[in-house]
Short mmCIF file of C-alpha atoms and ligand atoms in Angstrom, two decimals:
data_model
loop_
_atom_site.label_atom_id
_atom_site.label_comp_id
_atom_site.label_asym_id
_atom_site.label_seq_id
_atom_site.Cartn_x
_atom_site.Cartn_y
_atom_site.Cartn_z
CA UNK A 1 -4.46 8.59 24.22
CA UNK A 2 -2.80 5.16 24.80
CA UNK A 3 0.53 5.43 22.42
CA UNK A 4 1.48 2.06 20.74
CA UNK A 5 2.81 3.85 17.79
CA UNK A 6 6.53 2.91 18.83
CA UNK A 7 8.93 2.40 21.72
CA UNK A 8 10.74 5.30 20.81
CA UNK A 9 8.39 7.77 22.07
CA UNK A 10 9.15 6.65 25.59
CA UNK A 11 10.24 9.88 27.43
CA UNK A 12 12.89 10.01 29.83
CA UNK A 13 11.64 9.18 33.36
CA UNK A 14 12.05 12.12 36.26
CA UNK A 15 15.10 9.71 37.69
CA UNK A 16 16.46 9.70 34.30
CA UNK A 17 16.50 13.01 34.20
CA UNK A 18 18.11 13.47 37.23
CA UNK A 19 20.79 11.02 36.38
CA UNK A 20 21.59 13.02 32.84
CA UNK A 21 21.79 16.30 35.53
CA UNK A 22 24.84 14.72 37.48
CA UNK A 23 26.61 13.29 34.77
CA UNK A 24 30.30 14.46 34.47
CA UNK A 25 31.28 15.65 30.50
CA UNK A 26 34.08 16.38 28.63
CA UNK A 27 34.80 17.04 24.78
CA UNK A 28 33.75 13.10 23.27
CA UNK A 29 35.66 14.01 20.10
CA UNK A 30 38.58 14.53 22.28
CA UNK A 31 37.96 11.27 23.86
CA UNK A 32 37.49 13.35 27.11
CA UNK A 33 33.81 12.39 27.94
CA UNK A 34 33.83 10.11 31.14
CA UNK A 35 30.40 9.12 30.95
CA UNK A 36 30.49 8.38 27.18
CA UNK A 37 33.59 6.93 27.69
CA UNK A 38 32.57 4.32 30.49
CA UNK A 39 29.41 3.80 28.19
CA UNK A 40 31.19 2.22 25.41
CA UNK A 41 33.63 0.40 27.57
CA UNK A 42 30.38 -1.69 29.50
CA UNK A 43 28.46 -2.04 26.43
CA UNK A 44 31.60 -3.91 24.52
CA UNK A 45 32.23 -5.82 27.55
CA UNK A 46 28.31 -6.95 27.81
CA UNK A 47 28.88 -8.22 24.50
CA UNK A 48 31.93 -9.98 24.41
CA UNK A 49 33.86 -7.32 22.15
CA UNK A 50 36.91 -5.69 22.41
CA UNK A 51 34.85 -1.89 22.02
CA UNK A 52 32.21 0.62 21.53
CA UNK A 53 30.55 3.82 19.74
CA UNK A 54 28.07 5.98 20.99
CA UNK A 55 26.23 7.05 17.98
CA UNK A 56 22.99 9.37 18.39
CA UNK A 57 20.85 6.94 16.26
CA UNK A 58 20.62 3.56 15.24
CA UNK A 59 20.19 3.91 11.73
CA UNK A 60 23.96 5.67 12.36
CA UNK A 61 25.56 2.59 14.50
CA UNK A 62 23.85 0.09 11.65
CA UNK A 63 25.77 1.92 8.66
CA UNK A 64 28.95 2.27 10.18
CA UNK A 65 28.95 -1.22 11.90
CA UNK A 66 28.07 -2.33 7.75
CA UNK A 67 30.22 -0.55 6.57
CA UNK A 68 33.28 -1.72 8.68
CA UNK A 69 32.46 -5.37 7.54
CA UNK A 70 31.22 -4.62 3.60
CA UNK A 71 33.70 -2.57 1.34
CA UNK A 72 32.37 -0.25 -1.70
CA UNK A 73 30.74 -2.36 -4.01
CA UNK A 74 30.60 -5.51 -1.82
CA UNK A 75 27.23 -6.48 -1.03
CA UNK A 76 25.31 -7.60 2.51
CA UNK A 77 22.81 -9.93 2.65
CA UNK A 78 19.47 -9.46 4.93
CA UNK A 79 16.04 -10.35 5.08
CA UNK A 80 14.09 -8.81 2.96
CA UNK A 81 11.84 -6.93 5.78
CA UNK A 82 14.98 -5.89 7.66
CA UNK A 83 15.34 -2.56 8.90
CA UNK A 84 18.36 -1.72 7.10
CA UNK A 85 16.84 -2.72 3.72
CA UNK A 86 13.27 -1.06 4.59
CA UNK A 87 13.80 2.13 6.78
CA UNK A 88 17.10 3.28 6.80
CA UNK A 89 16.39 5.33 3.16
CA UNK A 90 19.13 3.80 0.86
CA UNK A 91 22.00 5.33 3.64
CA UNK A 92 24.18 2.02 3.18
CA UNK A 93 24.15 2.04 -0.62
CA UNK A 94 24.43 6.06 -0.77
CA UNK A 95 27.78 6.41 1.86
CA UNK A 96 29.02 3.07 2.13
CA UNK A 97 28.26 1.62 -1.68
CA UNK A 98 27.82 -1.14 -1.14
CA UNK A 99 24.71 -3.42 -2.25
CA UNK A 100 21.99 -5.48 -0.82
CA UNK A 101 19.93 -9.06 -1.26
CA UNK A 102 17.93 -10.45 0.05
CA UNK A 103 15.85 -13.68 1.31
CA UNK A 104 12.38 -13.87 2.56
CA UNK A 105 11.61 -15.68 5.71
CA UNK A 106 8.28 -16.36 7.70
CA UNK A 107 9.02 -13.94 10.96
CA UNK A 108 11.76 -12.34 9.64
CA UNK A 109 14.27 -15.56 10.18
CA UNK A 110 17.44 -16.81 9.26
CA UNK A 111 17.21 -19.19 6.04
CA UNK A 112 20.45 -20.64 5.95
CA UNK A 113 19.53 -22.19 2.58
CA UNK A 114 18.43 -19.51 1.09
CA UNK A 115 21.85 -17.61 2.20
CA UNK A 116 23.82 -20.52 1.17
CA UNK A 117 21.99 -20.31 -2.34
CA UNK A 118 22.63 -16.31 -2.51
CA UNK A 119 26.39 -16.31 -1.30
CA UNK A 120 28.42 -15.03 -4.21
CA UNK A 121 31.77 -15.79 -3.89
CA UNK A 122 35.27 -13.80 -5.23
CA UNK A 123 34.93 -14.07 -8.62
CA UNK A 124 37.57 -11.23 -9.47
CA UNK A 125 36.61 -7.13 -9.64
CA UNK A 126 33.75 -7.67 -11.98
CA UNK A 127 31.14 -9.27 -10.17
CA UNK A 128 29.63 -8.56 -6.80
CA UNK A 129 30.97 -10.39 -3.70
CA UNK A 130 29.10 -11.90 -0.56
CA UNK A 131 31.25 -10.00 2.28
CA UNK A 132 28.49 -10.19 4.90
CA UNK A 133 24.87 -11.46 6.25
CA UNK A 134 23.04 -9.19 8.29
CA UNK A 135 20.58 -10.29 10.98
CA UNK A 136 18.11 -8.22 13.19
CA UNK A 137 17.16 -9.73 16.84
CA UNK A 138 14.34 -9.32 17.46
CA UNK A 139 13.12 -8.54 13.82
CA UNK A 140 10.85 -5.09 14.29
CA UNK A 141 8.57 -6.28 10.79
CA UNK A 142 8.33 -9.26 11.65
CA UNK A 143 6.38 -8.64 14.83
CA UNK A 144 9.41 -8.55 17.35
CA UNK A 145 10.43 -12.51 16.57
CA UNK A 146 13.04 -13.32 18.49
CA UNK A 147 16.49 -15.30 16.26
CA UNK A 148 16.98 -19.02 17.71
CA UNK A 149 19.90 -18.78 18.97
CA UNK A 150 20.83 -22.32 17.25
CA UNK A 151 19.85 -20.74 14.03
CA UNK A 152 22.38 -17.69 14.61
CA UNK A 153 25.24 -20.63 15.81
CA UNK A 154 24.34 -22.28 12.81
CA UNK A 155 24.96 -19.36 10.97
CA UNK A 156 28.02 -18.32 12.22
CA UNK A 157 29.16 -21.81 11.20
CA UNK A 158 28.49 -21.80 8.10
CA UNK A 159 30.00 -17.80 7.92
CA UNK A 160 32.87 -18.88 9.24
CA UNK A 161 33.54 -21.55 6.37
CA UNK A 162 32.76 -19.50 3.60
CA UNK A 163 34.88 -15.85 5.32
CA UNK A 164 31.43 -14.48 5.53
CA UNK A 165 31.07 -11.74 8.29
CA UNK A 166 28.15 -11.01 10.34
CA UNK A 167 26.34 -8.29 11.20
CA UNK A 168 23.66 -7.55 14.01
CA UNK A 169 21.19 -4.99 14.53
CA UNK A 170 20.31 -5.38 17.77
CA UNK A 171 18.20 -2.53 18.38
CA UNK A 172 15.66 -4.65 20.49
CA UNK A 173 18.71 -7.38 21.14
CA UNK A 174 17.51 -6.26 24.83
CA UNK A 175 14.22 -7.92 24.67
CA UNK A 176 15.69 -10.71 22.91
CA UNK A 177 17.59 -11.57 25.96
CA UNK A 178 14.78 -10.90 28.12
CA UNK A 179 12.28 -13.19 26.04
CA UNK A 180 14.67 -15.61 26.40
CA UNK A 181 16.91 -15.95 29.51
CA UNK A 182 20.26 -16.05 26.50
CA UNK A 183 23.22 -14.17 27.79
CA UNK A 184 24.11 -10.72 25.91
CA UNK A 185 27.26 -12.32 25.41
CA UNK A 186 26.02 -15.45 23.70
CA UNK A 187 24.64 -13.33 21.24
CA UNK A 188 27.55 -11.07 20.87
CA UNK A 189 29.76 -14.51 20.22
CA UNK A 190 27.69 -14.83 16.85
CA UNK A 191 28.65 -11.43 15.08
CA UNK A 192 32.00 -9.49 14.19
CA UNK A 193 30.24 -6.50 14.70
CA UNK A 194 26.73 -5.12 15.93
CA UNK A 195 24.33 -2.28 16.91
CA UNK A 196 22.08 -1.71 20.00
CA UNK A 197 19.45 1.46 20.48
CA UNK A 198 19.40 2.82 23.91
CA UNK A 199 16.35 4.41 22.89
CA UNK A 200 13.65 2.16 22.20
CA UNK A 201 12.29 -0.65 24.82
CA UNK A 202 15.43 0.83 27.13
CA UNK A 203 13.49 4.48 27.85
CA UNK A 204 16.51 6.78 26.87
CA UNK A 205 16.05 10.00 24.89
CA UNK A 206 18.78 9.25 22.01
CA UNK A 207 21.75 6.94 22.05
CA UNK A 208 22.67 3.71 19.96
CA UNK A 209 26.22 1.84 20.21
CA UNK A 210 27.99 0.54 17.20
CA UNK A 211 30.00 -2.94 18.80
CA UNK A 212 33.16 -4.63 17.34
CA UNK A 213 36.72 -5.06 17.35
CA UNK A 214 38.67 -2.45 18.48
CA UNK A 215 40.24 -1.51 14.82
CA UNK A 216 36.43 -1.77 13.43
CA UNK A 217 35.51 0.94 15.78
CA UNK A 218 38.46 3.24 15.63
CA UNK A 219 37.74 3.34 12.05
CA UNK A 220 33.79 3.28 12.37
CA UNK A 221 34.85 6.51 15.12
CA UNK A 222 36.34 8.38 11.84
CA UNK A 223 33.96 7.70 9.91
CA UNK A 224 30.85 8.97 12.48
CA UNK A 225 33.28 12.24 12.50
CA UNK A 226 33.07 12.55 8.50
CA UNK A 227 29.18 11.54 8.90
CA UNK A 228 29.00 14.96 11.01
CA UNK A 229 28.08 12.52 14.65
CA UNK A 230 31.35 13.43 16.50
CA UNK A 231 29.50 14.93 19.50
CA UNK A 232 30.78 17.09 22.18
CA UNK A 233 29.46 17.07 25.90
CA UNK A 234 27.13 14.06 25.37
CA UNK A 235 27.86 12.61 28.40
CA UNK A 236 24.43 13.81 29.15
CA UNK A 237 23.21 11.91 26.68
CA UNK A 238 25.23 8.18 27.44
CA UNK A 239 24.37 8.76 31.10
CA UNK A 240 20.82 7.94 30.67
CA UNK A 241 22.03 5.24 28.75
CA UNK A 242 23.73 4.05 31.62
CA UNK A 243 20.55 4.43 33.47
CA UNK A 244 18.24 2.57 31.63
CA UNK A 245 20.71 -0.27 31.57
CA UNK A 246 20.54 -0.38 35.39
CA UNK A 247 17.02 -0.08 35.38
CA UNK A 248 15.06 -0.14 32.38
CA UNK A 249 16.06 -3.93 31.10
CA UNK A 250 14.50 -6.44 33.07
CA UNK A 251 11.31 -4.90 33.52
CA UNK A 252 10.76 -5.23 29.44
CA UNK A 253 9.28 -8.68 30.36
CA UNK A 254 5.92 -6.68 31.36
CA UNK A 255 6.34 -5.04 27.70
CA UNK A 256 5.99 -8.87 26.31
CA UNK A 257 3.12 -9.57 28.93
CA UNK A 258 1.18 -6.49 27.62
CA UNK A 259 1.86 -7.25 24.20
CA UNK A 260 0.81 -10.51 24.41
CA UNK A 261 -2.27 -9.28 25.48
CA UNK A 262 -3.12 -7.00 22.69
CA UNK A 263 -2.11 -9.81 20.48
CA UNK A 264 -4.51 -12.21 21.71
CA UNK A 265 -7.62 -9.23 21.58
CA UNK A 266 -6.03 -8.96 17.78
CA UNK A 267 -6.95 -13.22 17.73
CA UNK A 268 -3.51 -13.92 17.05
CA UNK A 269 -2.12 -17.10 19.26
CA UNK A 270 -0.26 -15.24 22.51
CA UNK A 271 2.29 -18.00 21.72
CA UNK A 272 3.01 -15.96 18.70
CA UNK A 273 4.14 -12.79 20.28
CA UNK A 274 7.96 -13.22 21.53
CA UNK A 275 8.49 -9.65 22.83
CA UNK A 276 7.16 -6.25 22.75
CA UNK A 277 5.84 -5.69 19.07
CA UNK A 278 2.24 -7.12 17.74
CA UNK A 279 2.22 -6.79 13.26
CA UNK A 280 -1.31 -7.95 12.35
CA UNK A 281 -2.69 -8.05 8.85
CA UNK A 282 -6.05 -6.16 8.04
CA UNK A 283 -7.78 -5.18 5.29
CA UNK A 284 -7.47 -1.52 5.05
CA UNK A 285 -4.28 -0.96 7.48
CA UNK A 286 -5.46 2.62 7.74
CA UNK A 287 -8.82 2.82 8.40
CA UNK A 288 -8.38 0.13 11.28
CA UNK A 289 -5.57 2.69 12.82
CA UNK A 290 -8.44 5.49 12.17
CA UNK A 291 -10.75 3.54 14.37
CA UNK A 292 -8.85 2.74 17.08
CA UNK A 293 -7.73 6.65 17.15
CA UNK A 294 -11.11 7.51 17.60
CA UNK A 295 -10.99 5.52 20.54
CA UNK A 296 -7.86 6.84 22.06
CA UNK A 297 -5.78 4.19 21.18
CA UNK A 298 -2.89 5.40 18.61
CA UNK A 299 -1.28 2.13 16.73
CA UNK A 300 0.91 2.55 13.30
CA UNK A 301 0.09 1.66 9.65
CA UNK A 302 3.02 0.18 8.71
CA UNK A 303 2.18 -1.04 4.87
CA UNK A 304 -0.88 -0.95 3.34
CA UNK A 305 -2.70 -3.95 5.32
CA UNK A 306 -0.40 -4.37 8.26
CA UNK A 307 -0.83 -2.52 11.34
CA UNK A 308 2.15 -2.30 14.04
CA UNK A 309 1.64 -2.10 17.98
CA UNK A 310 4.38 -1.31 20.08
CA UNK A 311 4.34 -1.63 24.23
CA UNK A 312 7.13 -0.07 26.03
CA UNK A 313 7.99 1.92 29.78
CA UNK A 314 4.97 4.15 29.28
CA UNK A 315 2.58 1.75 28.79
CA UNK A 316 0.88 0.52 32.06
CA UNK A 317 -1.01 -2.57 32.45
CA UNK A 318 -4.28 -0.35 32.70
CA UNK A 319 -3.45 1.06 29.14
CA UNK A 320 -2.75 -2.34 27.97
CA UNK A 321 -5.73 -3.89 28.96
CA UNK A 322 -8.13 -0.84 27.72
CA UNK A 323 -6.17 -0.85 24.55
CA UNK A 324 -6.88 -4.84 24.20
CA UNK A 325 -10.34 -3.88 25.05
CA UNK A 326 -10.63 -1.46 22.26
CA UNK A 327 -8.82 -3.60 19.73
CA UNK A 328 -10.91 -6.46 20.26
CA UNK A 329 -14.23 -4.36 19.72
CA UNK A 330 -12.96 -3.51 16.20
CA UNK A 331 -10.87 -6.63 15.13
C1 PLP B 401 15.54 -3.04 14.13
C2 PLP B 401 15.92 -1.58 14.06
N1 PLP B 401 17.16 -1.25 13.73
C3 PLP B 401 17.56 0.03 13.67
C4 PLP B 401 16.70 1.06 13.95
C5 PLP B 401 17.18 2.47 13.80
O1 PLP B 401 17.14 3.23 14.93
P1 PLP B 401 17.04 4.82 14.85
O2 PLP B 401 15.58 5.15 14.68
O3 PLP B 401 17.59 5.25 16.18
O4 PLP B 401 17.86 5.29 13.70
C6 PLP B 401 15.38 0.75 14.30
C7 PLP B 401 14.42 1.84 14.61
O5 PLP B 401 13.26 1.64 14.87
C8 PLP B 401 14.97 -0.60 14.35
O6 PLP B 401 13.72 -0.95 14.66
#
């Protein structure tokens, strides 16, 4: 079976492993963890912020980096396939309470107009106020698009006018940056606070960082403790972290080659894929995944008539071009 179900089902290489064997640990709820410890200090600093979190999940670095920058009964504003608004089960509303709106954009984009249009101002304690935009680069839904970084400056400019704060998932800000040649810390300029997974495109078993200020994340810290995620000896954990950032970043460019590929054997315009995700529309969403099954290649329904691929470290070229073969016999 050829897996293009996800980039999470990467499993940690035998180097990886190795590297998770040596790592030196300590109580992380102590703040006695040198590995986690050094983790969150090179993340921040990639991004231009002042510190880190090691969370075990994204979903977990997302509501706490939310949360830090929307109060109970503030609302955030996304797009309206966004990963916080689709997948993460109602977690922001339920333990931050806050609310959500949101726009609808071709690839999952910033529409500044449509923002502008939504942004509710302070109109005293009965009404709902605008107290952040969220962005997600690239956009999973939306086939992996990568954000313009001109359309996240424009953004921020506009934020910044109106005391708007932004938010970032960045779970696959990695292959953003690849795609594109634009420096981690460019992107981390644009938002007050952000998340990035360790454990999709990047290879490692678990691990997600929640990025901001350092008062944002010595409160976001507190609140991962009341969540239940203050871990112990997880060095184990941030050191293949570590290791896929020394090794497992640049070579996500052959995850956008291979997707590419499957894209084009799905007829869509290899223009069209930016990174390492393919979303195509078909009829019956499921029987199309049943088909390829049959033919060892596993992709994801992911709504009714789309269909998700996913490329990623355990995906050769080999796979890639059988599973292109396949996927062009049945598209
Ligand atoms: C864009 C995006 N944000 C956040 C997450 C959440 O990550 P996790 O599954 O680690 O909670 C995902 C997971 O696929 C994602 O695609």
């Amino acid at each position: 079976m050829i897996d293009l179900r996800s980039d999470t089902l990467t499993r940690p290489t035998d180097a990886m492993r190795e590297a998770m064997a040596r790592a030196e640990v300590g109580d992380d709820v102590y703040g006695e963890d040198p590995t986690v410890t050094a983790l969150e200090e090179r993340v921040a600093q990639m991004f231009g912020h002042e510190a880190a979190l090691f969370t075990p999940t994204g979903s977990m670095a997302n509501v706490l980096a939310v949360a830090s920058v929307v109060a109970p009964g503030q609302e955030v504003l996304c797009e309206s396939s966004a990963h916080i608004a689709r997948a993460e089960l109602g977690a922001h509303g339920a333990i931050t309470g806050l609310t959500m709106r949101t726009w609808t954009a071709p690839r999952g984009q910033v529409d500044l107009a449509a923002i502008e249009a939504m942004h509710a101002p302070d109109m005293g304690p009965f009404f709902v106020r605008t107290a952040a935009v969220s962005v997600e680069n690239t956009h999973n839904f939306a086939g992996g698009a990568v954000l313009p970084l001109d359309d996240l400056a424009a953004l921020r400019a506009w934020a910044d006018t109106t005391g708007t704060r932004l938010h970032l998932d960045g779970a696959r800000l990695w292959n953003a940056h690849v795609a594109t040649g634009t420096p981690l810390a460019d992107y981390g300029r644009i938002a007050d606070v952000m998340a990035v997974c360790l454990s999709k495109g990047l290879g490692a078993p678990v691990g997600s960082l929640m990025v901001g200020s350092a008062d944002a994340v010595a409160e976001a810290r507190v609140r991962r403790k009341r969540m239940g995620g203050g871990m112990r000896q997880v060095g184990i954990l941030a050191a293949a972290g570590a290791y896929a950032l020394d090794h497992h970043v640049e070579r996500l460019a052959e995850d956008h080659e291979h997707a590419r590929l499957l894209g084009e054997a799905l007829g869509l315009d290899p223009a069209d894929v930016d990174t390492n995700i393919v979303v195509v529309e078909r009829p019956d969403a499921q029987a199309f995944v049943s088909a390829a099954a049959d033919q060892g290649v596993r992709i994801a329904a992911v709504g009714p008539r789309t269909v998700r691929l996913v490329t990623h470290l355990d995906v050769s070229r080999t796979d890639a071009e059988r599973a292109a073969g396949v996927l062009a016999s049945l598209a």
